Coordinates of C-alpha atoms (C1' of nucleotides) in Angstrom, one line a residue:
Chain A
M576 CA 0.0 0.0 0.0
T577 CA 2.9 2.3 0.7
G578 CA 3.4 4.2 -2.6
E579 CA -0.3 4.3 -3.3
W580 CA -1.0 7.1 -0.8
N581 CA -3.7 9.4 -1.7
D582 CA -3.5 13.2 -1.1
L583 CA -4.9 12.9 2.4
M584 CA -2.2 10.5 3.4
R585 CA 0.5 12.6 1.6
D586 CA -0.5 15.6 3.7
R587 CA -0.1 13.7 6.9
F588 CA 3.2 12.2 5.9
R589 CA 4.5 15.7 5.2
K590 CA 3.7 16.4 8.8
V591 CA 6.0 13.6 9.9
D592 CA 8.7 15.5 8.1
T593 CA 7.7 18.8 9.8
L594 CA 8.0 17.0 13.1
A595 CA 11.4 15.7 12.2
A596 CA 12.6 19.1 11.1
S597 CA 11.7 20.5 14.5
G598 CA 13.5 17.7 16.2
T599 CA 10.3 16.1 17.4
A600 CA 9.8 12.3 17.2
A601 CA 6.7 11.2 15.3
Y602 CA 6.9 7.8 17.0
P603 CA 8.6 8.0 20.4
N604 CA 8.2 5.2 22.9
D605 CA 9.5 6.6 26.1
Q606 CA 6.4 8.5 27.3
K607 CA 4.9 7.3 30.6
V608 CA 1.2 7.9 31.1
G609 CA 0.0 8.5 34.6
W610 CA -3.8 8.6 34.3
T611 CA -6.6 7.1 32.3
T612 CA -9.5 9.3 31.2
A613 CA -11.7 7.5 33.7
A614 CA -9.3 8.1 36.6
A615 CA -9.2 11.8 35.7
R616 CA -13.0 11.9 35.7
A617 CA -13.1 10.2 39.1
A618 CA -10.6 12.7 40.5
A619 CA -13.0 15.5 39.5
A620 CA -16.2 13.8 40.6
G621 CA -18.2 15.6 43.2
I622 CA -16.2 18.8 43.0
P623 CA -18.3 21.8 42.0
P624 CA -17.0 23.1 38.6
E625 CA -16.2 26.5 40.0
D626 CA -13.9 25.0 42.6
L627 CA -12.1 22.7 40.2
P628 CA -9.5 25.2 38.9
G629 CA -8.5 26.1 42.5
K630 CA -7.8 22.5 43.2
S631 CA -5.2 22.4 40.4
I632 CA -5.7 18.7 39.8
R633 CA -2.9 17.8 37.5
V634 CA -3.4 14.8 35.3
D635 CA -1.6 13.3 32.3
I636 CA -3.5 11.2 29.8
A637 CA -2.8 9.7 26.4
G638 CA -5.1 8.4 23.7
R639 CA -6.3 8.6 20.1
I640 CA -7.6 12.0 19.0
V641 CA -11.2 11.2 18.0
A642 CA -12.3 14.8 17.6
L643 CA -10.4 18.0 16.9
R644 CA -11.8 21.5 16.9
R645 CA -9.4 24.3 16.1
F646 CA -10.1 27.9 17.0
G647 CA -7.0 29.7 15.9
K648 CA -5.1 30.3 19.0
A649 CA -6.8 27.5 21.0
T650 CA -7.9 24.0 20.2
F651 CA -10.3 21.5 21.7
L652 CA -9.7 17.8 21.2
V653 CA -11.1 14.6 22.5
L654 CA -8.8 11.8 23.5
S655 CA -10.0 8.2 23.6
D656 CA -8.2 5.7 25.7
R657 CA -9.0 2.2 27.1
A658 CA -11.2 3.6 29.8
G659 CA -13.2 6.2 27.9
R660 CA -12.9 9.6 26.4
L661 CA -12.0 13.0 27.8
Q662 CA -11.7 16.5 26.2
A663 CA -8.5 18.4 26.3
Y664 CA -8.0 22.1 25.6
L665 CA -4.8 23.5 24.2
K666 CA -4.2 27.3 24.5
R667 CA -1.3 29.0 22.8
D668 CA -0.7 31.0 25.9
A669 CA -0.5 27.9 28.1
V670 CA 1.6 25.5 25.9
G671 CA 3.8 28.2 24.4
E672 CA 3.9 29.8 21.0
A673 CA 6.3 27.5 19.3
A674 CA 4.8 24.3 20.7
Y675 CA 1.3 25.5 19.8
D676 CA 2.2 26.4 16.2
L677 CA 3.9 23.0 15.8
F678 CA 0.7 21.4 17.1
L679 CA -1.4 23.2 14.5
S680 CA 0.9 22.3 11.7
T681 CA 1.4 18.6 12.6
V682 CA -1.6 17.2 14.6
D683 CA -4.6 15.6 13.0
A684 CA -7.6 13.6 14.3
G685 CA -6.5 10.0 14.4
D686 CA -3.1 10.8 16.0
I687 CA -2.2 9.4 19.4
L688 CA -1.3 12.3 21.7
W689 CA -0.2 12.7 25.3
V690 CA -1.3 15.8 27.3
E691 CA -0.6 17.0 30.8
G692 CA -2.5 19.7 32.6
T693 CA -5.1 20.6 35.1
L694 CA -8.8 19.8 35.1
F695 CA -11.6 22.4 34.6
V696 CA -15.1 22.4 33.4
T697 CA -16.0 24.5 30.3
R698 CA -18.9 26.9 30.0
T699 CA -20.8 24.1 28.3
G700 CA -20.3 21.8 31.3
E701 CA -17.6 19.5 29.8
L702 CA -14.8 18.2 32.0
T703 CA -11.6 19.2 30.2
V704 CA -7.8 19.0 30.7
E705 CA -6.3 22.4 30.2
A706 CA -3.0 21.3 28.7
A707 CA 0.3 22.8 29.8
R708 CA 2.2 20.3 27.7
Y709 CA 1.4 17.9 24.9
R710 CA 3.5 15.3 23.0
M711 CA 2.9 13.5 19.8
L712 CA 3.1 9.8 20.5
T713 CA 2.1 8.3 17.2
K714 CA 1.4 10.2 14.0
G715 CA -1.4 8.6 12.0
I716 CA -1.1 8.5 8.2
R717 CA -4.6 7.4 7.3
P718 CA -7.6 9.6 8.0
L719 CA -10.3 8.5 10.4
P720 CA -13.8 7.9 9.0
E721 CA -16.2 10.7 9.1
K722 CA -17.1 12.0 12.6
W723 CA -20.8 12.0 12.3
H724 CA -21.8 8.9 10.4
G725 CA -18.6 7.1 11.4
L726 CA -17.8 3.8 9.8
S727 CA -20.8 1.7 8.8
D728 CA -19.7 -0.3 5.8
V729 CA -20.0 -3.8 7.2
E730 CA -17.2 -5.3 5.1
T731 CA -14.7 -2.6 6.1
R732 CA -15.8 -2.9 9.7
Y733 CA -14.9 -6.6 9.7
R734 CA -11.8 -6.4 7.5
Q735 CA -10.4 -3.4 9.3
R736 CA -11.8 -4.1 12.8
Y737 CA -9.1 -1.8 14.2
V738 CA -10.9 1.2 12.6
D739 CA -14.2 -0.1 13.7
L740 CA -12.9 -0.2 17.3
I741 CA -11.4 3.3 17.1
V742 CA -14.6 5.0 16.0
N743 CA -17.5 2.8 17.2
E744 CA -17.5 2.9 20.9
E745 CA -20.4 0.4 21.1
V746 CA -18.3 -2.1 19.2
R747 CA -15.6 -1.8 21.9
E748 CA -18.3 -2.3 24.5
I749 CA -19.4 -5.6 22.8
F750 CA -15.9 -7.0 23.1
R751 CA -15.4 -5.7 26.7
R752 CA -18.7 -7.5 27.6
R753 CA -17.6 -10.6 25.8
A754 CA -14.4 -10.7 28.0
R755 CA -16.5 -10.1 31.1
I756 CA -18.8 -13.0 30.1
V757 CA -15.9 -15.4 29.7
S758 CA -14.3 -14.3 32.9
F759 CA -17.6 -14.8 34.7
L760 CA -18.0 -18.3 33.4
R761 CA -14.4 -19.2 34.2
E762 CA -14.7 -17.9 37.8
Y763 CA -18.0 -19.6 38.3
L764 CA -16.6 -23.0 37.4
V765 CA -13.4 -22.5 39.3
R766 CA -15.3 -21.5 42.4
R767 CA -17.1 -24.9 42.1
D768 CA -13.8 -26.7 42.0
F769 CA -13.6 -27.3 38.3
L770 CA -10.1 -27.4 36.9
E771 CA -9.4 -25.5 33.7
V772 CA -7.4 -27.6 31.1
E773 CA -6.2 -27.4 27.6
T774 CA -6.6 -30.3 25.2
P775 CA -5.4 -30.8 21.7
M776 CA -6.6 -28.5 18.9
M777 CA -4.9 -30.8 16.4
Q778 CA -6.2 -34.3 16.7
P779 CA -5.5 -37.6 14.8
V780 CA -9.2 -38.4 15.1
A781 CA -11.7 -35.6 15.0
G782 CA -14.4 -36.7 17.5
G783 CA -16.9 -35.4 20.0
A784 CA -19.4 -33.9 17.5
T785 CA -21.0 -34.6 14.2
A786 CA -19.3 -32.2 11.8
R787 CA -16.9 -32.0 9.0
P788 CA -13.3 -31.2 10.2
F789 CA -10.5 -29.2 8.6
V790 CA -7.6 -31.3 7.7
T791 CA -3.9 -30.3 8.0
H792 CA -0.6 -32.1 7.7
H793 CA 2.3 -32.4 10.0
N794 CA 5.4 -32.6 7.9
A795 CA 7.9 -34.1 10.3
L796 CA 5.5 -36.8 11.4
D797 CA 4.2 -37.1 7.8
M798 CA 0.7 -37.4 9.3
D799 CA -2.6 -35.8 8.6
L800 CA -4.2 -34.1 11.6
Y801 CA -7.7 -32.7 12.1
L802 CA -8.5 -29.3 13.7
R803 CA -10.7 -30.3 16.5
I804 CA -14.5 -30.2 16.1
A805 CA -14.9 -30.6 19.9
P806 CA -12.7 -31.3 22.9
E807 CA -15.2 -33.8 24.4
L808 CA -13.3 -37.1 24.0
Y809 CA -10.2 -35.6 25.6
L810 CA -12.0 -34.0 28.5
K811 CA -13.6 -37.4 29.2
R812 CA -10.2 -39.0 29.2
L813 CA -9.3 -36.6 32.0
L814 CA -12.3 -37.8 34.0
V815 CA -10.8 -41.3 33.6
G816 CA -7.5 -39.8 34.8
G817 CA -9.1 -38.6 38.0
F818 CA -9.8 -34.9 37.3
E819 CA -13.4 -35.2 38.4
R820 CA -14.4 -31.7 37.3
V821 CA -12.8 -30.2 34.3
F822 CA -13.6 -27.4 31.8
E823 CA -12.1 -25.9 28.7
I824 CA -12.9 -22.6 27.0
N825 CA -11.4 -22.7 23.5
R826 CA -11.9 -22.7 19.8
N827 CA -13.6 -25.4 17.8
F828 CA -13.3 -25.6 14.0
R829 CA -15.9 -26.9 11.6
N830 CA -15.6 -27.0 7.9
E831 CA -19.1 -25.9 7.1
G832 CA -21.0 -22.9 5.8
I833 CA -20.7 -19.4 7.1
S834 CA -23.8 -17.5 8.2
T835 CA -25.1 -15.1 10.8
Q836 CA -25.0 -18.1 13.2
H837 CA -21.8 -19.8 12.1
N838 CA -18.2 -19.0 11.9
P839 CA -15.7 -21.7 10.9
E840 CA -13.9 -21.2 14.2
F841 CA -16.0 -20.5 17.3
T842 CA -15.5 -20.6 21.0
M843 CA -17.0 -23.4 23.1
L844 CA -17.1 -23.9 26.8
E845 CA -17.2 -27.6 27.7
F846 CA -17.3 -28.8 31.3
Y847 CA -17.6 -32.3 32.8
Q848 CA -18.6 -33.2 36.3
A849 CA -18.2 -36.6 37.8
Y850 CA -21.1 -38.0 39.9
A851 CA -23.5 -35.6 38.3
T852 CA -26.4 -36.2 35.9
F853 CA -27.8 -34.2 33.1
G854 CA -30.5 -33.1 35.6
D855 CA -27.8 -31.7 37.8
L856 CA -26.4 -29.7 34.9
M857 CA -29.9 -28.2 34.2
A858 CA -29.8 -26.8 37.7
L859 CA -26.3 -25.6 37.3
T860 CA -27.0 -24.0 33.9
E861 CA -30.0 -22.2 35.2
D862 CA -28.0 -20.8 38.1
M863 CA -24.9 -20.0 36.0
L864 CA -26.6 -18.2 33.2
S865 CA -29.2 -16.4 35.3
S866 CA -26.5 -15.1 37.6
L867 CA -24.4 -14.2 34.5
A868 CA -27.3 -12.1 33.3
V869 CA -27.5 -10.4 36.7
G870 CA -23.8 -9.8 36.5
I871 CA -24.1 -8.1 33.2
F872 CA -27.5 -6.4 33.4
G873 CA -28.3 -6.4 37.1
D874 CA -31.4 -8.4 36.2
T875 CA -32.3 -11.8 34.9
K876 CA -34.3 -10.1 32.1
F877 CA -32.6 -8.4 29.2
P878 CA -33.4 -7.1 25.7
Y879 CA -32.7 -9.1 22.5
Q880 CA -33.6 -7.9 19.0
G881 CA -36.8 -6.0 20.0
G882 CA -38.0 -8.6 22.5
T883 CA -37.1 -9.7 26.0
V884 CA -35.2 -12.7 27.2
D885 CA -36.0 -13.9 30.7
F886 CA -33.4 -16.0 32.4
T887 CA -35.3 -16.1 35.7
P888 CA -35.3 -19.7 37.0
P889 CA -36.9 -22.2 36.8
W890 CA -36.8 -22.7 33.0
E891 CA -39.3 -24.5 30.9
R892 CA -38.7 -28.3 30.3
L893 CA -40.0 -29.8 27.1
T894 CA -39.4 -33.1 25.3
V895 CA -38.5 -33.3 21.6
A896 CA -41.7 -35.2 20.9
G897 CA -43.7 -32.8 23.1
A898 CA -42.3 -29.8 21.2
V899 CA -43.2 -31.4 17.9
A900 CA -46.7 -32.1 19.2
R901 CA -47.1 -28.5 20.5
Y902 CA -45.7 -26.6 17.6
G903 CA -46.5 -29.1 14.8
G904 CA -50.1 -29.7 15.9
V905 CA -49.9 -33.5 15.9
P906 CA -50.8 -36.0 18.7
E907 CA -47.6 -36.8 20.6
E908 CA -48.3 -40.5 21.0
R909 CA -48.5 -40.9 17.2
L910 CA -44.9 -39.7 16.8
A911 CA -43.8 -43.1 18.3
E912 CA -45.3 -44.7 15.2
E913 CA -42.6 -45.0 12.6
G914 CA -45.1 -44.8 9.7
F915 CA -46.7 -41.6 11.0
L916 CA -43.3 -40.1 11.6
R917 CA -42.0 -40.9 8.1
E918 CA -45.1 -39.6 6.5
M919 CA -44.8 -36.3 8.5
A920 CA -41.1 -36.0 7.7
G921 CA -41.9 -36.6 4.0
R922 CA -44.6 -33.9 4.0
L923 CA -42.0 -31.5 5.5
G924 CA -39.6 -32.2 2.7
I925 CA -37.0 -33.8 5.0
P926 CA -34.5 -35.7 2.9
D927 CA -34.4 -39.5 3.1
A928 CA -37.7 -39.5 5.0
A929 CA -38.3 -43.1 3.9
T930 CA -34.9 -44.5 5.0
S931 CA -33.4 -42.4 7.8
P932 CA -33.6 -43.9 11.3
P933 CA -36.7 -42.7 13.2
G934 CA -34.6 -40.9 15.8
N935 CA -32.9 -38.8 13.1
L936 CA -36.3 -38.0 11.6
L937 CA -37.9 -37.0 14.9
V938 CA -35.1 -34.5 15.5
A939 CA -35.3 -33.3 11.9
V940 CA -39.0 -32.7 12.3
F941 CA -38.4 -31.0 15.6
E942 CA -35.9 -28.6 14.0
E943 CA -38.3 -28.0 11.1
V944 CA -41.5 -27.3 13.0
A945 CA -40.5 -26.4 16.6
E946 CA -37.0 -25.3 17.3
R947 CA -37.2 -21.8 15.9
K948 CA -40.5 -21.2 17.7
V949 CA -39.2 -22.0 21.1
A950 CA -38.7 -18.6 22.8
G951 CA -37.0 -20.2 25.8
P952 CA -35.0 -20.5 27.8
T953 CA -36.2 -24.1 27.4
F954 CA -34.5 -27.4 28.2
V955 CA -35.4 -29.8 25.5
T956 CA -35.0 -33.4 26.5
G957 CA -36.0 -36.8 25.2
Y958 CA -33.4 -37.0 22.5
P959 CA -33.2 -40.3 20.6
I960 CA -30.2 -42.4 20.8
E961 CA -29.5 -42.3 17.0
V962 CA -28.4 -38.6 17.2
S963 CA -26.5 -39.0 20.5
P964 CA -23.7 -41.4 20.1
L965 CA -21.8 -40.3 23.2
S966 CA -24.8 -40.0 25.6
R967 CA -26.0 -42.4 28.3
R968 CA -29.2 -44.3 27.6
T969 CA -32.2 -43.4 29.7
D970 CA -32.8 -46.1 32.3
G971 CA -35.9 -48.1 31.1
R972 CA -36.1 -46.3 27.8
P973 CA -33.1 -47.5 25.9
H974 CA -34.0 -45.7 22.6
L975 CA -33.7 -42.3 24.4
V976 CA -30.7 -40.7 26.1
D977 CA -30.2 -38.5 29.2
R978 CA -29.6 -35.4 27.2
F979 CA -30.8 -31.8 26.9
E980 CA -30.3 -28.9 24.7
L981 CA -30.9 -25.4 25.9
I982 CA -32.9 -23.4 23.4
V983 CA -33.1 -19.6 23.6
R984 CA -34.8 -17.5 20.9
G985 CA -35.1 -20.6 18.7
R986 CA -31.3 -21.3 18.9
E987 CA -29.3 -23.9 20.6
I988 CA -27.2 -22.3 23.2
A989 CA -26.1 -25.4 25.2
N990 CA -26.0 -29.2 24.7
A991 CA -25.5 -31.5 27.7
F992 CA -25.9 -35.1 28.6
S993 CA -25.1 -37.8 31.1
E994 CA -22.0 -39.3 29.7
L995 CA -21.9 -42.8 28.3
N996 CA -19.2 -44.7 30.3
D997 CA -20.1 -48.3 29.4
P998 CA -17.2 -49.2 27.0
V999 CA -19.2 -51.9 25.3
D1000 CA -22.1 -49.7 24.6
Q1001 CA -19.8 -47.0 23.4
R1002 CA -18.0 -49.4 21.0
G1003 CA -21.4 -50.3 19.6
R1004 CA -22.3 -46.7 19.0
F1005 CA -19.0 -46.1 17.2
E1006 CA -19.6 -49.1 15.0
E1007 CA -23.0 -47.8 14.2
Q1008 CA -21.3 -44.4 13.2
L1009 CA -18.9 -46.3 11.0
L1010 CA -21.7 -47.9 9.1
R1011 CA -23.2 -44.5 8.5
R1012 CA -19.8 -43.2 7.3
E1013 CA -19.6 -46.1 4.9
R1014 CA -23.1 -45.1 3.6
G1015 CA -21.6 -41.6 2.9
D1016 CA -22.3 -39.6 6.0
E1017 CA -19.2 -37.4 6.2
E1018 CA -20.2 -36.2 9.6
A1019 CA -20.4 -39.5 11.3
H1020 CA -17.9 -40.3 14.1
F1021 CA -14.7 -42.2 13.5
M1022 CA -13.8 -45.1 15.7
D1023 CA -11.6 -43.8 18.5
E1024 CA -9.8 -46.9 20.0
D1025 CA -7.8 -44.9 22.5
F1026 CA -11.0 -43.3 23.9
L1027 CA -12.5 -46.8 24.2
R1028 CA -9.4 -48.0 26.0
A1029 CA -9.7 -45.1 28.4
L1030 CA -13.4 -46.1 29.1
E1031 CA -12.2 -49.6 29.7
Y1032 CA -10.1 -48.3 32.6
G1033 CA -13.3 -46.9 34.0
M1034 CA -14.8 -43.4 33.6
P1035 CA -16.7 -42.3 36.7
P1036 CA -20.4 -41.6 36.1
A1037 CA -20.5 -38.0 34.9
A1038 CA -22.4 -35.4 33.0
G1039 CA -21.0 -32.9 30.6
E1040 CA -22.1 -29.8 28.8
G1041 CA -21.0 -27.5 25.9
I1042 CA -22.0 -23.9 25.7
G1043 CA -21.5 -22.0 22.5
I1044 CA -19.9 -18.8 23.8
D1045 CA -20.4 -16.8 20.6
R1046 CA -24.1 -17.4 20.6
L1047 CA -24.3 -16.7 24.3
V1048 CA -22.5 -13.4 23.7
M1049 CA -24.8 -12.6 20.8
L1050 CA -27.8 -12.9 23.2
L1051 CA -26.2 -10.8 25.9
T1052 CA -25.0 -8.1 23.5
D1053 CA -28.2 -7.9 21.5
S1054 CA -26.2 -8.8 18.3
P1055 CA -28.1 -10.2 15.3
S1056 CA -25.0 -11.7 13.7
I1057 CA -22.1 -13.9 15.1
R1058 CA -19.7 -11.6 13.2
E1059 CA -20.6 -8.8 15.5
V1060 CA -19.2 -10.8 18.5
I1061 CA -16.1 -12.2 16.8
L1062 CA -13.3 -9.7 16.5
F1063 CA -12.0 -11.0 13.2
P1064 CA -14.7 -13.1 11.5
Q1065 CA -13.8 -15.3 8.6
L1066 CA -14.1 -13.6 5.2
R1067 CA -13.0 -14.4 1.7
K1068 CA -9.7 -13.0 0.5
E1069 CA -9.8 -9.3 -0.1
G1070 CA -10.4 -8.6 -3.7
Chain B
rG1104 C1' -24.1 -24.7 -2.4
rA1105 C1' -28.9 -21.7 -4.2
rG1106 C1' -32.0 -17.2 -4.4
rC1107 C1' -32.5 -11.8 -3.7
rC1108 C1' -29.9 -7.2 -2.9
rC1109 C1' -25.5 -4.1 -2.8
rA1110 C1' -20.4 -1.9 -4.7
rU1111 C1' -19.7 6.2 -7.0
rA1112 C1' -13.9 10.9 -3.3
rG1113 C1' -10.5 8.9 2.9
rC1114 C1' -15.8 8.3 5.4
rU1115 C1' -21.4 8.8 4.8
rC1116 C1' -24.3 9.1 0.6
rA1117 C1' -26.8 11.6 -3.9
rG1118 C1' -26.9 11.2 -9.3
rU1119 C1' -27.0 10.5 -14.7
rU1120 C1' -34.8 8.2 -19.1
rG1121 C1' -26.8 6.8 -22.0
rG1122 C1' -23.8 13.1 -23.3
rC1123 C1' -17.2 16.8 -19.4
rA1124 C1' -19.1 13.2 -12.1
rG1125 C1' -22.1 15.8 -7.1
rA1126 C1' -23.0 17.0 -1.6
rG1127 C1' -21.7 16.8 3.6
rC1128 C1' -17.8 15.6 6.7
rA1129 C1' -12.4 15.0 6.2
rU1130 C1' -7.9 17.5 3.7
rC1131 C1' -5.3 22.3 2.1
rU1132 C1' -5.2 28.1 2.5
rG1133 C1' -7.1 32.3 5.4
rA1134 C1' -10.1 34.4 10.0
rC1135 C1' -11.4 32.9 14.9
rU1136 C1' -8.4 31.8 22.9
rU1137 C1' -14.4 27.9 26.7
rU1138 C1' -16.0 24.6 21.5
rU1139 C1' -19.5 20.0 21.3
rA1140 C1' -21.4 17.4 14.0
rA1141 C1' -17.9 24.8 16.2
rU1142 C1' -18.5 28.8 12.5
rC1143 C1' -17.2 31.9 8.0
rA1144 C1' -14.5 32.5 3.1
rG1145 C1' -11.7 30.1 -0.7
rA1146 C1' -9.1 25.6 -3.0
rG1147 C1' -7.8 20.7 -4.3
rG1148 C1' -9.4 15.5 -4.3
rG1149 C1' -12.5 10.1 -8.6
rC1150 C1' -9.8 3.4 -12.9
rC1151 C1' -18.1 5.5 -10.7
rG1152 C1' -15.4 -2.8 -7.9
rC1153 C1' -13.0 -5.8 -12.3
rU1154 C1' -13.3 -7.8 -17.5
rG1155 C1' -16.0 -8.0 -21.8
rG1156 C1' -20.4 -6.6 -24.9
rU1157 C1' -24.1 -3.1 -27.1
rU1158 C1' -23.5 2.1 -28.7
rC1159 C1' -21.1 7.8 -32.2
rG1160 C1' -20.6 7.9 -26.8
rA1161 C1' -21.3 3.5 -20.9
rU1162 C1' -20.5 5.3 -14.1
rC1163 C1' -25.6 4.4 -16.1
rC1164 C1' -28.0 -0.9 -20.5
rC1165 C1' -26.4 -6.4 -21.0
rA1166 C1' -23.1 -10.7 -19.7
rG1167 C1' -19.3 -12.7 -16.8
rC1168 C1' -16.2 -12.2 -12.6
rU1169 C1' -14.6 -10.5 -7.6
rG1170 C1' -16.1 -8.9 -2.7
rG1171 C1' -20.0 -8.0 0.8
rG1172 C1' -25.1 -8.3 3.1
rC1173 C1' -29.8 -11.0 3.9
rU1174 C1' -32.7 -15.5 3.3
rC1175 C1' -32.5 -20.8 2.5
rA1176 C1' -29.6 -25.4 2.9
rC1177 C1' -25.7 -27.6 6.5
rC1178 C1' -24.5 -27.0 11.5
rA1179 C1' -23.3 -25.0 17.2

RNA sequence: GAGCCCAUAGCUCAGUUGGCAGAGCAUCUGACUUUUAAUCAGAGGGCCGCUGGUUCGAUCCCAGCUGGGCUCACCA
């Protein structure tokens, strides 16, 4: 790009030369910064504006110049730092004639500036640093987007997220909140004696979910590896190893389409607790997410896309078949009849309605007629075994598993189940998956002999859960697209 | 992967029933020492996404391509 500078950039680059000619560095790195804008505001809080100058509160702050209003022999500017924004006021009389003239001839909106001075409140009521000194810390070459409309072009916002973050304060707030959410969940689990662990992102067998993996290659080992689609099978090995409560917050990778709900890499919280059941995890999830909402909003209710989400416990429980009956308007008992189910699936245009296993069809019908209508938060249970190769069978109902999905606003936020720890049953489930793979199902599980070996040593009875962090953050930041909560969402190559 | 929509100055957007390309902000010059999208006067700034086609002439019409958005499909 250097060499293709437009006129605006050329003007600014000339100012670097002007700085150099005056013996001033355009990119110094030795300036210490004593205050944040927020600390300066706090120092002035509660002091009547007329008393403020007499207090001579001396502060020094640094930040990006996001607004610049020049009045000849005085200039107002707004500095933006990690803590907020604060106005500064530079007077020729205060900073000195030569320094002020250099300021006028070299400083633009978008530069990073340090100022030191005392606090006062302007006639219009704005807390302001009256600068005695200033220093250029970084000269910006590219101009900032327009001050009023800002940057709104979605493609530019994602590709040049740094600019988005500079000018759109609400975007910064989304990612601050995302960090708070992750911290909250981490602390919540640590407080309950869960151990945070890291398991392989590159796996010789991609297991733990039904999804297509990315493949990569290790040259020295001359071995193909898969980017993980889930950490599940490794976390359960740790249960075998004696870590009875473990969790991991990390990226999963799935080689599938991109949409407002899907990014190829996304963040998942998975946690596993020995001697717990999926019922225990429902209670834990209710408590964890409702207290998270309180931590963020001070309330269990919060807005989402023009409506309200209410995380106040207890949450609704619904079975897959019950949901199909309610939202599909069919008698629940008939869904147990294979013929009825196939006929209904066929009518809904579900592929392979005549040949797919009934459990797959039931879930497909659920997703077609019910899921998006579930306002939630709702725990959906009664999942069939065919779609749950890693879940424990329900006692007395061996075609069902002890599993729930948490649905909010028609979207899956969490998936949890009592873990299958019977090595013989698990081997059978893998074999069933292999049959599907032979029939062309690219998402079916591979056989994982080492995982079976681990189960043969004995995995304590346990329950585990995965929570899609990005979707949770979408809910809690009122974001309609997953790209709004991922700093650098995946895009095609820039044209 | 399919359908619909979009791409004009650094940014936000007009516009041309096909005839030398426009505004605001930003930039540059000048005035202005408590402003808040500061104000006032003047100036510069464009491969109208790319490649073809139609036409005397294309930013505009047509086709293809590239990138993006939304919806659907797949999934979490």
